């Protein structure tokens, strides 16, 4: 059976394109891992090669993204959506331990994912507060309002402030989160869709998490990078007394960390794919090189689209434009299907916008090559010339 | 790159051996799925081929295991351990809807997995009751006490009775659960380690669930088969008033079912492997044929070990012996490492017992061939002859 494929030009928002060489190696390892006679999905997560996959993946991630020793890396199942639930449950448990109080988790809402995270905290019974909701201010998602329009919460009553570093659906990304306005408050970032796309100063973060299925793997694993001091929780009895929900055991951060991410069976093969992606990123020059490539790709596409203001509309304010998800619409909406059809004919796929937003979305994750973006920019240019 | 391997004789307890042909096909599909140019782990879970993977897997499972229309199949992440949390949370929510009462979830404890499930219900704050604990009765796990020793709960105060159909660690399996003693009570079975190993009469069950990583796939997906009437939950407000924990949204059964298992990103590639395993099971004659093979394999091994009572000890009472996990010890414990070493030299691997039990464990899941078991039985015979 052949493991060859033509290099794809796939701009899907996630799950997303991965490096072909990574998938070819993973395919081989699925059948026979390191010549041990069985595959990476069949070995025990407690066997030596199983444990090595977890440990190597953690080590590569720490090295590549310069994660300091103050922070711990661990893996969970359940995707970013499970993070929406596990973040308040776990971080309030450490806030109770530290202060004896439940407090009010604070949310910065700049798109549908941070909105969902806020809604889940409320649904679980937390008294969550909104720091800012850009839709309330602007009438729609598509910008990050100036911090002087935010309602900064008080440190002694706020277990954490939560934001989504890159909003996949609306194409809104933070250049830099205004951490200095949140002195004494733990910062939590959902980086599901720009994970490992740029350097991050982890000393400023209490927790960064992200689903693997955009930049680092296939669906099934979520990576957490947490400040170790936040792993100290109040007891279940104390939490129950304060009416704080108890985390399901498989999503209790201290339990999972104490078992090196294998409290229960971890999807070893899915973690192995992350391991291979990280190896390749290191090989290709690390995070700085990847960021440079990502800037180049997104600038090329945005600048091409901007050249045709009569054809393309860019709904996101310039300062908040995502380097991962380039959202645009065709002003003449009746051309949408023609655009997608002709793009597909040119082997450019995965461009349809999210159902809640419409239009187009080109996701330029790490594995999407500059060459693919050049082809897309060329196509967008020709399409615009024909329809301007 | 080669996708060949010698047929393994791997007896690991899970993750476990899968059919080589399934892994070879999956490996190819990881790089290029159905010639669409990208792999099954890269496609969107909302794309046509992504949705087809979910729907076909459900359809194959229903057909193969004769799941009636009264029941719904869905997939979750998080393994069986997450089931320990999600089962009481969800089933109590439907019991509240039906009766207005929280009730007392009832647990049949016959090994470490059902014990863990009970402990998790207690940890989450449920007033769980023990129907029977075979360790309390016998001093150790290794039998299923007669039902006249069980404390049968009252139907109007019991949202469900929970048991583990096959205890992987202790090698204890139910031939038949005494459902008739639980009139009016929903039966919940954890079948993680004997999923699809035998026919099941689903009309008797409220819920059957199992992690994929023994008989049907790699880790990362758990399959749930639930009676549709149990998807009707009390509102979050009502549950909060009664102090019932609210399920994290990604594990709220009605939410997941309403979105056809794709409320959030489902690990499509992992589900695809299940799809391929099910196809192969159907091709090989279905569940009855598989059960027959499983009986033959386990009888061969048990009867071989029984021939040498001076060498091997079988700690599980005959009536409760698992057809999936054959647990045995070598009476002269100093021979353990020699047994494992010589077995490995004969290419028989994965035989070491669980760390909490010691000795040996040969897991004879669906994908382990009769030929592999014959090799193991031969080896056990020769080893016994040399050491009796």
PDB file of N, CA, C and O in Angstrom, chain B residues 216-264:
ATOM      1  N   UNK B 216     -11.863  -3.066  20.119  1.00  0.00           N
ATOM      2  CA  UNK B 216     -12.382  -2.385  18.924  1.00  0.00           C
ATOM      3  C   UNK B 216     -11.569  -1.223  18.389  1.00  0.00           C
ATOM      4  O   UNK B 216     -11.976  -0.609  17.399  1.00  0.00           O
ATOM      5  N   UNK B 217     -10.440  -0.902  18.984  1.00  0.00           N
ATOM      6  CA  UNK B 217      -9.697   0.213  18.419  1.00  0.00           C
ATOM      7  C   UNK B 217      -8.511   0.598  19.263  1.00  0.00           C
ATOM      8  O   UNK B 217      -8.060  -0.170  20.108  1.00  0.00           O
ATOM      9  N   UNK B 218      -8.008   1.821  19.008  1.00  0.00           N
ATOM     10  CA  UNK B 218      -6.936   2.360  19.831  1.00  0.00           C
ATOM     11  C   UNK B 218      -7.581   3.279  20.876  1.00  0.00           C
ATOM     12  O   UNK B 218      -8.766   3.593  20.786  1.00  0.00           O
ATOM     13  N   UNK B 219      -6.828   3.679  21.873  1.00  0.00           N
ATOM     14  CA  UNK B 219      -7.365   4.535  22.929  1.00  0.00           C
ATOM     15  C   UNK B 219      -7.801   5.887  22.357  1.00  0.00           C
ATOM     16  O   UNK B 219      -7.258   6.364  21.362  1.00  0.00           O
ATOM     17  N   UNK B 220      -8.785   6.493  23.002  1.00  0.00           N
ATOM     18  CA  UNK B 220      -9.207   7.832  22.605  1.00  0.00           C
ATOM     19  C   UNK B 220     -10.700   7.960  22.359  1.00  0.00           C
ATOM     20  O   UNK B 220     -11.216   9.064  22.260  1.00  0.00           O
ATOM     21  N   UNK B 221     -11.385   6.825  22.235  1.00  0.00           N
ATOM     22  CA  UNK B 221     -12.827   6.854  22.014  1.00  0.00           C
ATOM     23  C   UNK B 221     -13.496   5.858  22.970  1.00  0.00           C
ATOM     24  O   UNK B 221     -12.987   4.763  23.186  1.00  0.00           O
ATOM     25  N   UNK B 222     -14.603   6.274  23.556  1.00  0.00           N
ATOM     26  CA  UNK B 222     -15.428   5.369  24.357  1.00  0.00           C
ATOM     27  C   UNK B 222     -16.802   5.304  23.704  1.00  0.00           C
ATOM     28  O   UNK B 222     -17.345   6.337  23.292  1.00  0.00           O
ATOM     29  N   UNK B 223     -17.331   4.099  23.579  1.00  0.00           N
ATOM     30  CA  UNK B 223     -18.612   3.901  22.893  1.00  0.00           C
ATOM     31  C   UNK B 223     -19.708   3.737  23.945  1.00  0.00           C
ATOM     32  O   UNK B 223     -19.537   2.975  24.898  1.00  0.00           O
ATOM     33  N   UNK B 224     -20.813   4.434  23.761  1.00  0.00           N
ATOM     34  CA  UNK B 224     -21.966   4.354  24.660  1.00  0.00           C
ATOM     35  C   UNK B 224     -23.181   3.878  23.882  1.00  0.00           C
ATOM     36  O   UNK B 224     -23.436   4.349  22.767  1.00  0.00           O
ATOM     37  N   UNK B 225     -23.927   2.957  24.495  1.00  0.00           N
ATOM     38  CA  UNK B 225     -25.185   2.494  23.900  1.00  0.00           C
ATOM     39  C   UNK B 225     -26.251   2.698  24.974  1.00  0.00           C
ATOM     40  O   UNK B 225     -26.265   2.005  25.987  1.00  0.00           O
ATOM     41  N   UNK B 226     -27.108   3.682  24.756  1.00  0.00           N
ATOM     42  CA  UNK B 226     -28.020   4.093  25.820  1.00  0.00           C
ATOM     43  C   UNK B 226     -29.482   3.964  25.389  1.00  0.00           C
ATOM     44  O   UNK B 226     -29.819   4.182  24.210  1.00  0.00           O
ATOM     45  N   UNK B 227     -30.323   3.615  26.333  1.00  0.00           N
ATOM     46  CA  UNK B 227     -31.767   3.599  26.094  1.00  0.00           C
ATOM     47  C   UNK B 227     -32.208   5.041  25.874  1.00  0.00           C
ATOM     48  O   UNK B 227     -31.906   5.925  26.689  1.00  0.00           O
ATOM     49  N   UNK B 228     -32.919   5.289  24.781  1.00  0.00           N
ATOM     50  CA  UNK B 228     -33.244   6.674  24.417  1.00  0.00           C
ATOM     51  C   UNK B 228     -34.014   7.409  25.514  1.00  0.00           C
ATOM     52  O   UNK B 228     -33.841   8.610  25.708  1.00  0.00           O
ATOM     53  N   UNK B 229     -34.856   6.683  26.237  1.00  0.00           N
ATOM     54  CA  UNK B 229     -35.686   7.349  27.254  1.00  0.00           C
ATOM     55  C   UNK B 229     -34.825   7.946  28.370  1.00  0.00           C
ATOM     56  O   UNK B 229     -35.270   8.837  29.089  1.00  0.00           O
ATOM     57  N   UNK B 230     -33.582   7.479  28.489  1.00  0.00           N
ATOM     58  CA  UNK B 230     -32.704   8.008  29.538  1.00  0.00           C
ATOM     59  C   UNK B 230     -32.044   9.326  29.139  1.00  0.00           C
ATOM     60  O   UNK B 230     -31.289   9.919  29.904  1.00  0.00           O
ATOM     61  N   UNK B 231     -32.333   9.780  27.921  1.00  0.00           N
ATOM     62  CA  UNK B 231     -31.737  11.046  27.457  1.00  0.00           C
ATOM     63  C   UNK B 231     -32.590  12.247  27.859  1.00  0.00           C
ATOM     64  O   UNK B 231     -32.265  13.384  27.514  1.00  0.00           O
ATOM     65  N   UNK B 232     -33.653  11.978  28.582  1.00  0.00           N
ATOM     66  CA  UNK B 232     -34.529  13.066  29.019  1.00  0.00           C
ATOM     67  C   UNK B 232     -34.108  13.495  30.437  1.00  0.00           C
ATOM     68  O   UNK B 232     -34.349  12.780  31.412  1.00  0.00           O
ATOM     69  N   UNK B 233     -33.445  14.624  30.525  1.00  0.00           N
ATOM     70  CA  UNK B 233     -32.844  15.076  31.791  1.00  0.00           C
ATOM     71  C   UNK B 233     -33.669  16.171  32.466  1.00  0.00           C
ATOM     72  O   UNK B 233     -34.318  16.962  31.781  1.00  0.00           O
ATOM     73  N   UNK B 234     -33.541  16.242  33.793  1.00  0.00           N
ATOM     74  CA  UNK B 234     -34.039  17.416  34.517  1.00  0.00           C
ATOM     75  C   UNK B 234     -33.183  18.622  34.113  1.00  0.00           C
ATOM     76  O   UNK B 234     -32.058  18.464  33.640  1.00  0.00           O
ATOM     77  N   UNK B 235     -33.722  19.814  34.295  1.00  0.00           N
ATOM     78  CA  UNK B 235     -32.978  21.022  33.915  1.00  0.00           C
ATOM     79  C   UNK B 235     -31.800  21.250  34.866  1.00  0.00           C
ATOM     80  O   UNK B 235     -31.794  20.767  36.005  1.00  0.00           O
ATOM     81  N   UNK B 236     -30.805  22.010  34.381  1.00  0.00           N
ATOM     82  CA  UNK B 236     -29.647  22.335  35.226  1.00  0.00           C
ATOM     83  C   UNK B 236     -30.093  23.031  36.511  1.00  0.00           C
ATOM     84  O   UNK B 236     -29.524  22.797  37.580  1.00  0.00           O
ATOM     85  N   UNK B 237     -31.106  23.895  36.405  1.00  0.00           N
ATOM     86  CA  UNK B 237     -31.580  24.633  37.581  1.00  0.00           C
ATOM     87  C   UNK B 237     -32.105  23.654  38.638  1.00  0.00           C
ATOM     88  O   UNK B 237     -31.804  23.752  39.820  1.00  0.00           O
ATOM     89  N   UNK B 238     -32.921  22.714  38.158  1.00  0.00           N
ATOM     90  CA  UNK B 238     -33.491  21.720  39.067  1.00  0.00           C
ATOM     91  C   UNK B 238     -32.380  20.885  39.720  1.00  0.00           C
ATOM     92  O   UNK B 238     -32.420  20.603  40.921  1.00  0.00           O
ATOM     93  N   UNK B 239     -31.389  20.494  38.912  1.00  0.00           N
ATOM     94  CA  UNK B 239     -30.294  19.672  39.441  1.00  0.00           C
ATOM     95  C   UNK B 239     -29.497  20.456  40.476  1.00  0.00           C
ATOM     96  O   UNK B 239     -29.143  19.932  41.528  1.00  0.00           O
ATOM     97  N   UNK B 240     -29.246  21.729  40.165  1.00  0.00           N
ATOM     98  CA  UNK B 240     -28.502  22.561  41.106  1.00  0.00           C
ATOM     99  C   UNK B 240     -29.249  22.669  42.434  1.00  0.00           C
ATOM    100  O   UNK B 240     -28.646  22.600  43.503  1.00  0.00           O
ATOM    101  N   UNK B 241     -30.567  22.809  42.341  1.00  0.00           N
ATOM    102  CA  UNK B 241     -31.372  22.931  43.550  1.00  0.00           C
ATOM    103  C   UNK B 241     -31.225  21.669  44.420  1.00  0.00           C
ATOM    104  O   UNK B 241     -31.224  21.738  45.636  1.00  0.00           O
ATOM    105  N   UNK B 242     -31.093  20.519  43.768  1.00  0.00           N
ATOM    106  CA  UNK B 242     -30.982  19.245  44.498  1.00  0.00           C
ATOM    107  C   UNK B 242     -29.529  18.866  44.783  1.00  0.00           C
ATOM    108  O   UNK B 242     -29.242  17.746  45.223  1.00  0.00           O
ATOM    109  N   UNK B 243     -28.597  19.807  44.475  1.00  0.00           N
ATOM    110  CA  UNK B 243     -27.174  19.528  44.709  1.00  0.00           C
ATOM    111  C   UNK B 243     -26.622  18.380  43.880  1.00  0.00           C
ATOM    112  O   UNK B 243     -25.691  17.695  44.310  1.00  0.00           O
ATOM    113  N   UNK B 244     -27.198  18.148  42.714  1.00  0.00           N
ATOM    114  CA  UNK B 244     -26.672  17.123  41.805  1.00  0.00           C
ATOM    115  C   UNK B 244     -25.620  17.789  40.925  1.00  0.00           C
ATOM    116  O   UNK B 244     -25.879  18.851  40.354  1.00  0.00           O
ATOM    117  N   UNK B 245     -24.413  17.202  40.799  1.00  0.00           N
ATOM    118  CA  UNK B 245     -23.388  17.816  39.951  1.00  0.00           C
ATOM    119  C   UNK B 245     -23.865  17.944  38.497  1.00  0.00           C
ATOM    120  O   UNK B 245     -24.543  17.041  37.990  1.00  0.00           O
ATOM    121  N   UNK B 246     -23.525  19.074  37.888  1.00  0.00           N
ATOM    122  CA  UNK B 246     -23.842  19.295  36.474  1.00  0.00           C
ATOM    123  C   UNK B 246     -22.717  18.684  35.635  1.00  0.00           C
ATOM    124  O   UNK B 246     -21.549  18.913  35.910  1.00  0.00           O
ATOM    125  N   UNK B 247     -23.072  17.917  34.609  1.00  0.00           N
ATOM    126  CA  UNK B 247     -22.042  17.303  33.763  1.00  0.00           C
ATOM    127  C   UNK B 247     -21.315  18.361  32.942  1.00  0.00           C
ATOM    128  O   UNK B 247     -21.946  19.271  32.407  1.00  0.00           O
ATOM    129  N   UNK B 248     -19.983  18.263  32.820  1.00  0.00           N
ATOM    130  CA  UNK B 248     -19.302  19.112  31.820  1.00  0.00           C
ATOM    131  C   UNK B 248     -20.009  18.939  30.477  1.00  0.00           C
ATOM    132  O   UNK B 248     -20.421  17.819  30.139  1.00  0.00           O
ATOM    133  N   UNK B 249     -20.157  20.033  29.750  1.00  0.00           N
ATOM    134  CA  UNK B 249     -20.997  20.017  28.550  1.00  0.00           C
ATOM    135  C   UNK B 249     -20.579  18.937  27.534  1.00  0.00           C
ATOM    136  O   UNK B 249     -21.438  18.319  26.901  1.00  0.00           O
ATOM    137  N   UNK B 250     -19.285  18.669  27.412  1.00  0.00           N
ATOM    138  CA  UNK B 250     -18.829  17.690  26.416  1.00  0.00           C
ATOM    139  C   UNK B 250     -19.193  16.256  26.820  1.00  0.00           C
ATOM    140  O   UNK B 250     -19.044  15.339  26.016  1.00  0.00           O
ATOM    141  N   UNK B 251     -19.655  16.075  28.080  1.00  0.00           N
ATOM    142  CA  UNK B 251     -20.029  14.735  28.544  1.00  0.00           C
ATOM    143  C   UNK B 251     -21.494  14.668  28.950  1.00  0.00           C
ATOM    144  O   UNK B 251     -21.911  13.742  29.643  1.00  0.00           O
ATOM    145  N   UNK B 252     -22.258  15.651  28.517  1.00  0.00           N
ATOM    146  CA  UNK B 252     -23.697  15.657  28.757  1.00  0.00           C
ATOM    147  C   UNK B 252     -24.345  14.827  27.641  1.00  0.00           C
ATOM    148  O   UNK B 252     -24.361  15.228  26.472  1.00  0.00           O
ATOM    149  N   UNK B 253     -24.829  13.645  27.989  1.00  0.00           N
ATOM    150  CA  UNK B 253     -25.280  12.700  26.961  1.00  0.00           C
ATOM    151  C   UNK B 253     -26.305  13.294  25.981  1.00  0.00           C
ATOM    152  O   UNK B 253     -26.147  13.131  24.762  1.00  0.00           O
ATOM    153  N   UNK B 254     -27.361  13.984  26.474  1.00  0.00           N
ATOM    154  CA  UNK B 254     -28.334  14.506  25.499  1.00  0.00           C
ATOM    155  C   UNK B 254     -27.706  15.509  24.522  1.00  0.00           C
ATOM    156  O   UNK B 254     -28.032  15.515  23.333  1.00  0.00           O
ATOM    157  N   UNK B 255     -26.782  16.339  25.031  1.00  0.00           N
ATOM    158  CA  UNK B 255     -26.102  17.308  24.151  1.00  0.00           C
ATOM    159  C   UNK B 255     -25.311  16.587  23.076  1.00  0.00           C
ATOM    160  O   UNK B 255     -25.384  16.922  21.881  1.00  0.00           O
ATOM    161  N   UNK B 256     -24.546  15.575  23.488  1.00  0.00           N
ATOM    162  CA  UNK B 256     -23.698  14.854  22.537  1.00  0.00           C
ATOM    163  C   UNK B 256     -24.555  14.109  21.513  1.00  0.00           C
ATOM    164  O   UNK B 256     -24.280  14.140  20.301  1.00  0.00           O
ATOM    165  N   UNK B 257     -25.618  13.458  21.979  1.00  0.00           N
ATOM    166  CA  UNK B 257     -26.484  12.709  21.058  1.00  0.00           C
ATOM    167  C   UNK B 257     -27.165  13.661  20.071  1.00  0.00           C
ATOM    168  O   UNK B 257     -27.254  13.374  18.879  1.00  0.00           O
ATOM    169  N   UNK B 258     -27.584  14.838  20.575  1.00  0.00           N
ATOM    170  CA  UNK B 258     -28.287  15.773  19.676  1.00  0.00           C
ATOM    171  C   UNK B 258     -27.363  16.272  18.569  1.00  0.00           C
ATOM    172  O   UNK B 258     -27.829  16.722  17.526  1.00  0.00           O
ATOM    173  N   UNK B 259     -26.062  16.194  18.762  1.00  0.00           N
ATOM    174  CA  UNK B 259     -25.098  16.633  17.743  1.00  0.00           C
ATOM    175  C   UNK B 259     -24.415  15.447  17.071  1.00  0.00           C
ATOM    176  O   UNK B 259     -23.319  15.593  16.512  1.00  0.00           O
ATOM    177  N   UNK B 260     -25.027  14.278  17.138  1.00  0.00           N
ATOM    178  CA  UNK B 260     -24.482  13.080  16.490  1.00  0.00           C
ATOM    179  C   UNK B 260     -23.004  12.857  16.842  1.00  0.00           C
ATOM    180  O   UNK B 260     -22.163  12.598  15.962  1.00  0.00           O
ATOM    181  N   UNK B 261     -22.708  12.944  18.131  1.00  0.00           N
ATOM    182  CA  UNK B 261     -21.360  12.715  18.680  1.00  0.00           C
ATOM    183  C   UNK B 261     -20.335  13.765  18.264  1.00  0.00           C
ATOM    184  O   UNK B 261     -19.138  13.576  18.501  1.00  0.00           O
ATOM    185  N   UNK B 262     -20.773  14.838  17.632  1.00  0.00           N
ATOM    186  CA  UNK B 262     -19.813  15.873  17.223  1.00  0.00           C
ATOM    187  C   UNK B 262     -20.200  17.228  17.810  1.00  0.00           C
ATOM    188  O   UNK B 262     -20.128  18.252  17.131  1.00  0.00           O
ATOM    189  N   UNK B 263     -20.614  17.236  19.087  1.00  0.00           N
ATOM    190  CA  UNK B 263     -20.829  18.534  19.730  1.00  0.00           C
ATOM    191  C   UNK B 263     -19.525  19.303  19.715  1.00  0.00           C
ATOM    192  O   UNK B 263     -19.469  20.474  19.367  1.00  0.00           O
ATOM    193  N   UNK B 264     -18.460  18.627  20.108  1.00  0.00           N
ATOM    194  CA  UNK B 264     -17.124  19.208  19.894  1.00  0.00           C
ATOM    195  C   UNK B 264     -16.321  18.252  19.009  1.00  0.00           C
ATOM    196  O   UNK B 264     -16.830  17.212  18.594  1.00  0.00           O
TER     197      UNK B 264
END
